[in-house]
Short mmCIF file of C-alpha atoms in Angstrom, two decimals:
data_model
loop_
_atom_site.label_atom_id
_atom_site.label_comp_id
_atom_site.label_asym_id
_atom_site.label_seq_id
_atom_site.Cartn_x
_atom_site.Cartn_y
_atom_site.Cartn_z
CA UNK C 1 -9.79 8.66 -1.92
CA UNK C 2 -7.39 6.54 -0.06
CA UNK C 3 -5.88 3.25 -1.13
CA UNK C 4 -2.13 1.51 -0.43
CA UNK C 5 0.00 0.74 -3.36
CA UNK C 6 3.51 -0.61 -2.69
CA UNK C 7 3.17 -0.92 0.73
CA UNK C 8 2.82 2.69 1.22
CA UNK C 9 -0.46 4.49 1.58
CA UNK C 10 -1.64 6.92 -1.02
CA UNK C 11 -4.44 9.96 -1.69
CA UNK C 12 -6.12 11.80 -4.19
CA UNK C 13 -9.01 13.89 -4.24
CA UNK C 14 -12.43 12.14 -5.32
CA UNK C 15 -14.43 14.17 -8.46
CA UNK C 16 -17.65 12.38 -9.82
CA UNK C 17 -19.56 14.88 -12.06
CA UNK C 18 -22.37 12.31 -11.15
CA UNK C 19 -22.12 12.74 -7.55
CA UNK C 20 -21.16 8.96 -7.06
CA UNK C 21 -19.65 8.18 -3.76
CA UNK C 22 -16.33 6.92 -3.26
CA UNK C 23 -15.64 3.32 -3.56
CA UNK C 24 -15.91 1.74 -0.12
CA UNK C 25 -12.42 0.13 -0.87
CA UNK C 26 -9.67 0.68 -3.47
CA UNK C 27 -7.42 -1.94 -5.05
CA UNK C 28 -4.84 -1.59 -7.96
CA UNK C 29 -5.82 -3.15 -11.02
CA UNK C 30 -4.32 -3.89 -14.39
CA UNK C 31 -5.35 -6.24 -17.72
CA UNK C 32 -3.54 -9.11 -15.70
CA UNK C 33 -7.02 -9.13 -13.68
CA UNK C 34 -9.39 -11.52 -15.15
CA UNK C 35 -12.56 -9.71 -16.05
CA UNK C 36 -14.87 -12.31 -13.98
CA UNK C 37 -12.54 -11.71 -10.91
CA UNK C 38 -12.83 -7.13 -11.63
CA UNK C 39 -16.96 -7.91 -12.08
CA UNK C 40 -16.84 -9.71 -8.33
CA UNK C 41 -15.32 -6.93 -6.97
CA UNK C 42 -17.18 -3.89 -8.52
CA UNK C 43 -20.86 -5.23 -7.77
CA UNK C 44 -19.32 -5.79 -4.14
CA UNK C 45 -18.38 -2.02 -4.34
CA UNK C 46 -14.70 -1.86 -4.68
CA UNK C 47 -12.75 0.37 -6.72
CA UNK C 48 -10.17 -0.58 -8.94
CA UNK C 49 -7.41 1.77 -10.03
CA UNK C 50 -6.31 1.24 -13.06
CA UNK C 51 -2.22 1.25 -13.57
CA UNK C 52 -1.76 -1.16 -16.54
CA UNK C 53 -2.26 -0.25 -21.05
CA UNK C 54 -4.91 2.71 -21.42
CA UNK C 55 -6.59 0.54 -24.15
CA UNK C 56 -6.85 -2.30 -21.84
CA UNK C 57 -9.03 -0.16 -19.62
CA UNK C 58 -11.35 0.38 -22.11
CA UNK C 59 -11.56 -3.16 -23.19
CA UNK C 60 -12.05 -3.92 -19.43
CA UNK C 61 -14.93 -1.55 -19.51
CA UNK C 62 -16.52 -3.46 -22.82
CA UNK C 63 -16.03 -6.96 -20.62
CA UNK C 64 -17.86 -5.61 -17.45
CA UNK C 65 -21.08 -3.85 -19.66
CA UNK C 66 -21.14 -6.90 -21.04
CA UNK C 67 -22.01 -9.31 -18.07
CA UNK C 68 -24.25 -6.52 -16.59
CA UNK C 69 -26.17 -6.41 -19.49
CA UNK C 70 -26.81 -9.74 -18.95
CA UNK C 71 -29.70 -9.30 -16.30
CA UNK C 72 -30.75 -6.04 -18.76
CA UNK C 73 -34.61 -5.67 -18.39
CA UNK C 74 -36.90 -6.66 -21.98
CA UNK C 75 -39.85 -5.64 -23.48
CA UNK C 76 -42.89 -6.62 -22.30
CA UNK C 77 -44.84 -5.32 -19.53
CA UNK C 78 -46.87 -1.86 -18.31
CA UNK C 79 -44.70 0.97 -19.68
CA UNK C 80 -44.51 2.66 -16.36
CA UNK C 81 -43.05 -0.29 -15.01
CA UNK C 82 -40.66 -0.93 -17.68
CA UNK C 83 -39.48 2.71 -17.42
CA UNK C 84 -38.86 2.31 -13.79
CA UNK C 85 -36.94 -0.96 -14.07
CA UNK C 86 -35.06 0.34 -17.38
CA UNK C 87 -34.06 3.26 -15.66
CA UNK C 88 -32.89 1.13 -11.94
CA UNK C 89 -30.58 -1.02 -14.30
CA UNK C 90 -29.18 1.95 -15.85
CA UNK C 91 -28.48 3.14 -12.82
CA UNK C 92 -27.01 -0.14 -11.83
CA UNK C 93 -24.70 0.00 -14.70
CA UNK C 94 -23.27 2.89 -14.55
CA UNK C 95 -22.58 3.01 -10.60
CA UNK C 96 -21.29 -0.63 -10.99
CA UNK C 97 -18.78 0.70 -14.31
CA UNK C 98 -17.73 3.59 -12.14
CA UNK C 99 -15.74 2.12 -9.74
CA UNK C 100 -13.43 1.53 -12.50
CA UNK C 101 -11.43 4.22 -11.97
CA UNK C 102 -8.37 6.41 -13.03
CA UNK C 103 -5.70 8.76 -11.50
CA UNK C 104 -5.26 12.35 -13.20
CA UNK C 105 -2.27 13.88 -12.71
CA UNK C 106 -2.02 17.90 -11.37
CA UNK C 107 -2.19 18.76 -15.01
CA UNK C 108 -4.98 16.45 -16.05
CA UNK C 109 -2.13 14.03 -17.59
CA UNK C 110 -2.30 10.25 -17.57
CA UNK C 111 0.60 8.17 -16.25
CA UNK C 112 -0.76 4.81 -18.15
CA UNK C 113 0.51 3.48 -21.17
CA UNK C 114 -0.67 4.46 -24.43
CA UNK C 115 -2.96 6.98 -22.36
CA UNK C 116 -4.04 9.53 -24.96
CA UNK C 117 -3.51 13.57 -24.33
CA UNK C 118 -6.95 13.98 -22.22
CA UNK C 119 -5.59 17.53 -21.03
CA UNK C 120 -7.81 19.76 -23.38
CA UNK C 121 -11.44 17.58 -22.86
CA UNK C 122 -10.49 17.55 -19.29
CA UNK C 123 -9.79 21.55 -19.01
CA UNK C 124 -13.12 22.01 -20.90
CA UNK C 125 -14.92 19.75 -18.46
CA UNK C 126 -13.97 20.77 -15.35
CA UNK C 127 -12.46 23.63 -15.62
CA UNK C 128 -8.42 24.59 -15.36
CA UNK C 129 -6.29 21.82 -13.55
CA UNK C 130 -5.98 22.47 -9.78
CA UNK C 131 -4.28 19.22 -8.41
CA UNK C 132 -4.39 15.43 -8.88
CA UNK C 133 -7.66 14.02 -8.63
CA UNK C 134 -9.16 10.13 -8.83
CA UNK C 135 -12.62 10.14 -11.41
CA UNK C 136 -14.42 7.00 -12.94
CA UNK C 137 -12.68 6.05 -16.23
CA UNK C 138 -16.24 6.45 -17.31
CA UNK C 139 -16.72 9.78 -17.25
CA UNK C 140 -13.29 10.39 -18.89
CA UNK C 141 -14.29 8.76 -21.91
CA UNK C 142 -17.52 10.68 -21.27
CA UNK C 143 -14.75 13.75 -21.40
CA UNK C 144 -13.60 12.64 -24.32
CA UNK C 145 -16.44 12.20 -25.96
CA UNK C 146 -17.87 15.56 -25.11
CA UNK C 147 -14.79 17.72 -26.40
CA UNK C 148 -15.29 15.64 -30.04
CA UNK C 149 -18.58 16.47 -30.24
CA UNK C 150 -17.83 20.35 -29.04
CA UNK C 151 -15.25 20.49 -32.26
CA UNK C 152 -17.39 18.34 -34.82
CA UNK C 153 -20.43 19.92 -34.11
CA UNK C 154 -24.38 19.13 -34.54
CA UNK C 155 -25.25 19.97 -38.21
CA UNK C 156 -28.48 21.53 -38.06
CA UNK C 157 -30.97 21.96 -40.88
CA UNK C 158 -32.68 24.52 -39.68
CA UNK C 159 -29.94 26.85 -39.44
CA UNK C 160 -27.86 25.41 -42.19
CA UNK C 161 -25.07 25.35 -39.92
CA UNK C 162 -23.34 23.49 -37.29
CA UNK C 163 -24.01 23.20 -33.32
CA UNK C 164 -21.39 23.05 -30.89
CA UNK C 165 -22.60 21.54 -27.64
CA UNK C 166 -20.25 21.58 -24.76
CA UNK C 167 -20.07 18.67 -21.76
CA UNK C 168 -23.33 18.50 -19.77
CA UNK C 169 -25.18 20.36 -22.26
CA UNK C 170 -28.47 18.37 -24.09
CA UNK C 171 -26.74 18.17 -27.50
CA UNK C 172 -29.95 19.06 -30.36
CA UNK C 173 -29.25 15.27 -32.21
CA UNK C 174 -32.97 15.28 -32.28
CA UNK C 175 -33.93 17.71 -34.54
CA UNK C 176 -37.75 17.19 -34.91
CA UNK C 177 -37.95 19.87 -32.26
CA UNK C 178 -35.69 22.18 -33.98
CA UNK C 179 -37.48 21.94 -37.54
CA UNK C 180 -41.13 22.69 -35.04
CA UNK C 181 -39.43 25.99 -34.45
CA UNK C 182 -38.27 26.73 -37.58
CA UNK C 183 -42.03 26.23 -39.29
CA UNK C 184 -44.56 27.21 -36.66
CA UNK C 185 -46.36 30.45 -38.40
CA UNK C 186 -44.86 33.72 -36.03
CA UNK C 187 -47.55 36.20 -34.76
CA UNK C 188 -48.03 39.44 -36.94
CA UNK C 189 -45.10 42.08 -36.34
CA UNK C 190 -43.34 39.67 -34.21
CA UNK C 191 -40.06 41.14 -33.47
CA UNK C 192 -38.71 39.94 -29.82
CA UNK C 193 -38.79 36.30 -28.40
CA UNK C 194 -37.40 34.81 -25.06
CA UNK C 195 -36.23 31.45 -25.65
CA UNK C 196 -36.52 29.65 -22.14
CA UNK C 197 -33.59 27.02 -20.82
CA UNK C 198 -31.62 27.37 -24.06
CA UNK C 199 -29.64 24.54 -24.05
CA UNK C 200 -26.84 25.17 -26.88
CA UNK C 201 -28.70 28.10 -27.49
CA UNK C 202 -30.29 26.38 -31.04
CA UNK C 203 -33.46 27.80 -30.90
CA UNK C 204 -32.81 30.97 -29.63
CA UNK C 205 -30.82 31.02 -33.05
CA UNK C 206 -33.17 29.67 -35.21
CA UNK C 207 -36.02 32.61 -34.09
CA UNK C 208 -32.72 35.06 -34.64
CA UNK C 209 -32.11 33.70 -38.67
CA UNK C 210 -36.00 33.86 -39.29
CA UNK C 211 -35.63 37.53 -38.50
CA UNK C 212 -36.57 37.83 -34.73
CA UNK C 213 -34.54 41.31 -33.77
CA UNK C 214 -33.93 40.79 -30.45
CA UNK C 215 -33.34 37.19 -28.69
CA UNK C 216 -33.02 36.91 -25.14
CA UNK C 217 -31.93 33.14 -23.46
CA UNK C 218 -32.26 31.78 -20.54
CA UNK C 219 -30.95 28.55 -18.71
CA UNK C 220 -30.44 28.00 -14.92
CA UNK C 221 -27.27 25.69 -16.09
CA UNK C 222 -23.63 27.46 -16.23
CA UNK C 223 -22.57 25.19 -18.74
CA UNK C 224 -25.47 25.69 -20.73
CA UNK C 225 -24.97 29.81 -20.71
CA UNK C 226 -21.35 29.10 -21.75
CA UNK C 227 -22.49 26.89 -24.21
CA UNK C 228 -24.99 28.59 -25.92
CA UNK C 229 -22.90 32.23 -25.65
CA UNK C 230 -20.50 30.31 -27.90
CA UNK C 231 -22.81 28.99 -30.10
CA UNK C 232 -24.19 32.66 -30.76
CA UNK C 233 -20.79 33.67 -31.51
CA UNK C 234 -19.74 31.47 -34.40
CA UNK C 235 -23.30 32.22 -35.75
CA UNK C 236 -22.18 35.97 -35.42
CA UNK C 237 -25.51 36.69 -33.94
CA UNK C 238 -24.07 38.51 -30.77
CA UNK C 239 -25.99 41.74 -31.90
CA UNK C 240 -29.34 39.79 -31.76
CA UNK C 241 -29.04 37.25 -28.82
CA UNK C 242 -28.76 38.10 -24.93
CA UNK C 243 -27.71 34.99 -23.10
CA UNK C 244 -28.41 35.61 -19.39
CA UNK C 245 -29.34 33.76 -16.26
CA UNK C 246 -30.22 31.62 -14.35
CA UNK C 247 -33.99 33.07 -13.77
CA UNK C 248 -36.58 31.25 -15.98
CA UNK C 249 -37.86 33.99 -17.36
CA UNK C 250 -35.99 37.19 -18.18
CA UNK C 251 -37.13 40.93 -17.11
CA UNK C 252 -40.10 42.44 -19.22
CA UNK C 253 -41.96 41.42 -22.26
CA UNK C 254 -42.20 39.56 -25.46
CA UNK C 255 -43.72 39.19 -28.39
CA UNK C 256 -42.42 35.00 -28.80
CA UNK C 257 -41.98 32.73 -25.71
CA UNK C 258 -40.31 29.29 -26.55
CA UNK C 259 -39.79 26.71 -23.71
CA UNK C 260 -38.45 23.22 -24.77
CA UNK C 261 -38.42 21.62 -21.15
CA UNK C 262 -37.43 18.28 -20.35
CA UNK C 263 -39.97 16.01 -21.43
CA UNK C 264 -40.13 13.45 -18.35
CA UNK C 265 -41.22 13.81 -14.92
CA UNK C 266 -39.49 12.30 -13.48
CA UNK C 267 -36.34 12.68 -10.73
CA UNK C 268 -32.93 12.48 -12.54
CA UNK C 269 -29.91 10.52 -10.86
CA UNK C 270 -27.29 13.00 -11.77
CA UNK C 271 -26.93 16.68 -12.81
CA UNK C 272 -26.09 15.45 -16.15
CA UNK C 273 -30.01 14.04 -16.53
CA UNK C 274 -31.52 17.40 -16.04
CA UNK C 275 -32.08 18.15 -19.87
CA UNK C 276 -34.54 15.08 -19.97
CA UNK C 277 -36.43 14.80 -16.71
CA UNK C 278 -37.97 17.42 -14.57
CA UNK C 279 -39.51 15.93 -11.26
CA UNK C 280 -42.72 17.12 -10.80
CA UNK C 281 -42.86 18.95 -13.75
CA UNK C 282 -41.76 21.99 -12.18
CA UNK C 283 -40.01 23.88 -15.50
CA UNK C 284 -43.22 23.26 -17.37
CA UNK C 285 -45.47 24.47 -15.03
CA UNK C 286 -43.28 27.66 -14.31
CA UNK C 287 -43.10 28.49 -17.72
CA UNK C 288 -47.58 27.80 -18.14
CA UNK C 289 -47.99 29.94 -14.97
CA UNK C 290 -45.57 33.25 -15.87
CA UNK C 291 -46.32 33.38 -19.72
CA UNK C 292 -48.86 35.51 -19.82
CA UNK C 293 -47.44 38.60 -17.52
CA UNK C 294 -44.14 38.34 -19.88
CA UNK C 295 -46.23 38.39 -23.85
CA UNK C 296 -47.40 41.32 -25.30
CA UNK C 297 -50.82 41.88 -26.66
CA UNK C 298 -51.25 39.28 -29.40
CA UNK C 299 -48.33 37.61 -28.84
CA UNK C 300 -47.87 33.42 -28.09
CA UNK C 301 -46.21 31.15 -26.16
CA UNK C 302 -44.24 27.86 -28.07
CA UNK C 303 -44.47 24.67 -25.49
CA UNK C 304 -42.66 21.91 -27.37
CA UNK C 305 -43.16 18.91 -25.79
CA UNK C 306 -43.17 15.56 -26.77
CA UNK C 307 -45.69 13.14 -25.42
CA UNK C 308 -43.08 10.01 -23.99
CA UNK C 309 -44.29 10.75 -20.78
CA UNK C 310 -47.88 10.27 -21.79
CA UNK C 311 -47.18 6.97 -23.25
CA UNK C 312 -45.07 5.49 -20.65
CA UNK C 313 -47.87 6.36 -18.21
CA UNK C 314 -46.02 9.05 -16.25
CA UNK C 315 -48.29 11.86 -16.90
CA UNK C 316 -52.08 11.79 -17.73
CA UNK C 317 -52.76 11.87 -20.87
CA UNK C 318 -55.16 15.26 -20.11
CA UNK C 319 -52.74 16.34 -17.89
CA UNK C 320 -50.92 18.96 -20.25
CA UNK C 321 -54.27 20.60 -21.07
CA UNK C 322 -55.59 20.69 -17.46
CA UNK C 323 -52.35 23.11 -16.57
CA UNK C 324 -52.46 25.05 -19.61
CA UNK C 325 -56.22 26.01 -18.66
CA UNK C 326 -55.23 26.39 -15.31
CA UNK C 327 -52.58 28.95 -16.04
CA UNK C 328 -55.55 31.03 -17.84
CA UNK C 329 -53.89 30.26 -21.55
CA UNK C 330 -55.90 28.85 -24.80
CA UNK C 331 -54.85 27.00 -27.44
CA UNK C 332 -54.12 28.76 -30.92
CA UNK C 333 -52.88 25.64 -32.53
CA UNK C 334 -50.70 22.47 -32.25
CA UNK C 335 -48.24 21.19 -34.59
CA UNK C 336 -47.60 17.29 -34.77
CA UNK C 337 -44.28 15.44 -35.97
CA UNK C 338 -43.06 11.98 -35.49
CA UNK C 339 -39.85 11.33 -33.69
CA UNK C 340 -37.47 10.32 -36.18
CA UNK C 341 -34.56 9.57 -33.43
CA UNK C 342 -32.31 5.85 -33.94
CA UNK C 343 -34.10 4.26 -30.79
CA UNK C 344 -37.67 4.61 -32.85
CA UNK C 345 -36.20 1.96 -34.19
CA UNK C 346 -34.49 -0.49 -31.91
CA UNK C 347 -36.63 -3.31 -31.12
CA UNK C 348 -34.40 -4.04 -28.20
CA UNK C 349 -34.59 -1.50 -26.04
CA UNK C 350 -37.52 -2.19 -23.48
CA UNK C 351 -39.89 1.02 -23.95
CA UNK C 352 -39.39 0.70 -27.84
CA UNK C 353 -43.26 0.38 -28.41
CA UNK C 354 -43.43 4.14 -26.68
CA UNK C 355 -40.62 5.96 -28.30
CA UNK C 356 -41.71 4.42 -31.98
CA UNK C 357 -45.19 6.04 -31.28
CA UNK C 358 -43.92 8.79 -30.28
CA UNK C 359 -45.13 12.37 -31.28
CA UNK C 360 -43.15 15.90 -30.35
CA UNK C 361 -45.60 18.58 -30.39
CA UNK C 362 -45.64 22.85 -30.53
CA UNK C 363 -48.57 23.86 -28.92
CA UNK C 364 -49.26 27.70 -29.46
CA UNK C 365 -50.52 29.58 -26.90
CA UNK C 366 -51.94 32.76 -26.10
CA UNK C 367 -53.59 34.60 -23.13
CA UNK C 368 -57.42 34.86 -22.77
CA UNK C 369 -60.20 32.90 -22.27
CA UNK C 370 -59.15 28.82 -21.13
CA UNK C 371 -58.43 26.52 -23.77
CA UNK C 372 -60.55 24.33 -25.80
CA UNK C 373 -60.21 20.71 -26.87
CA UNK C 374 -57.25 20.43 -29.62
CA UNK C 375 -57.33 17.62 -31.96
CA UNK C 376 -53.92 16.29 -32.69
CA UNK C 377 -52.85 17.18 -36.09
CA UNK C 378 -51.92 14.69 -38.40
CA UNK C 379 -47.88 14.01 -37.74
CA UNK C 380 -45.32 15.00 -40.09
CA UNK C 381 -43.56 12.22 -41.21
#
């Protein structure tokens, strides 16, 4: 990234965990810059370095969400269509808040005024410091952000314990899926489960405390093997839980089979999206068509899936079934809960009419003869 500051020219290696492209042009920036005169230049696609008070950056970034939110899409409408234009003005936003952006030195320290220490959430995000590097101011607080809720931790009911999730790792804040796993009746005898893209390794952990002998994860993600290894450590389930990767499905057989894949299909604009949308459905249907050459005799398959995509008209609504008969898998039962998640409940966000209808589902499977028609069950509220 290449900019001239004092007369002299300057550059820094470009990092966007996003993938965003450099900003076409750079200028130097500080809170002297009005924030009508930063908004002009960001939707025109120039960068500004920031060199003034750390805490004015962030109020800059407060001043600039605020006049793009502005031309925010509202309710009303076909769902698909307000999920496509909800999800083009998030895009918007946060390519058009990106190009404010911030130097980090060789050590990951901050030259700005009252810059905080950023050194540890910066080492835990992208690894140990190299050399000076330009990234959105963004994704540093992102950084931030991500190393606070690695030390707090998810408290998780389930387990009666706390969840650490690490940066780029789906954090388990909604625990309606968690509490599916923890209730679902296991088969007869069961005594080994494969818990498929892991996460934060929750679930794997939740079939290890309800007496599962032998766990083994999965996740095609790095981050997320990292992640959940850690997890499984300050549960002191080592002796119970394989992490491994980053094939779907492990080597040989098992008497459980969870798979919690993301629940949209649909393509996501950054690595960081791949917990919650898979384009063409392509985790889901990997897990439908290898289940029944990795179960045992009697065993079952847990899809948990919740059915967001059904109601903002991305999948058919007999679309799930179709591919579970197709994979040569029947039904054993299906367990209903409500989401219970904050957005259920904000009437301002534009598909608020499908996430407060919203139901998550465990559908158990088995091999043998296709599937017959499942009822819904009544949710759990």
């Amino acid at each position: 990234m290449h900019w001239t500051e004092h007369d002299l020219p300057h550059g820094v290696r470009w990092h966007s965990e996003s993938a965003a492209p450099i900003p076409r042009r750079v200028v130097v920036a500080d809170e002297r810059m009005r924030a009508d005169t930063a908004y002009r230049l960001v939707c025109e696609g120039t960068g500004l370095l920031w060199r003034g008070d750390f805490h004015q950056a962030r109020q800059m970034i407060q001043a600039l969400r605020r006049r793009i939110d502005r031309t925010a899409p509202r309710p009303g409408g076909a769902p698909a269509e307000s999920f496509h234009h909800y999800r083009r003005f998030r895009s918007h936003r946060a390519r058009v808040l990106g190009r404010l952006v911030i130097e980090l030195g060789a050590d990951y320290s901050i030259a700005l005024r009252r810059a905080p220490d950023v050194r540890q959430a910066c080492t835990e995000t992208y690894g140990p410091p190299r050399e000076s590097m330009m990234i959105a101011f963004t994704e540093l607080l992102g950084a931030i952000g991500a190393q606070q809720w690695r030390a707090n931790g998810v408290e998780v009911a389930a387990l009666g314990a706390r969840i650490h999730p690490h940066y780029g790792v789906f954090s388990p804040v909604r625990g309606e899926y968690v509490d599916l796993v923890a209730r679902a009746p296991l088969p007869v005898r069961a005594r080994t489960a494969f818990d498929l893209g892991t996460g934060t390794g929750v679930l794997a952990a939740v079939l290890a405390r309800r007496g599962i002998e032998r766990v083994v994860a999965t996740d095609i993600n790095p981050r997320a093997l990292v992640c959940a290894r850690d997890n499984i450590d300050r549960l002191d389930l080592g002796d119970r839980v394989e992490v491994t990767g980053p094939d779907l499905y492990p080597p040989g057989v098992a008497d459980i089979i969870v798979c919690n894949p993301p629940w949209l299909p649909a393509r996501p604009s950054a690595a960081l999206e791949q917990g919650v949308y898979d384009p063409g459905s392509v985790m889901l249907r990997g897990f439908l068509h290898g289940l029944s050459a990795h179960l045992v005799s009697g065993g079952e398959g847990w899809l948990i899936l919740s059915d967001l995509a059904e109601r903002l008209g991305l999948r058919a609504s007999a679309e799930v079934a179709g591919l579970i008969e197709t994979a040569g898998l029947r039904v054993v039962d299906r367990i209903d809960t409500r989401a219970r998640h904050p957005r259920t409940r904000d009437t301002a966000d534009p598909l608020h009419a499908a996430r407060a209808a919203e139901v998550t589902s465990l559908w158990r499977l088995a091999g043998g003869r296709p599937c017959r028609e499942i009822r819904p069950n009544a949710p759990h509220e």
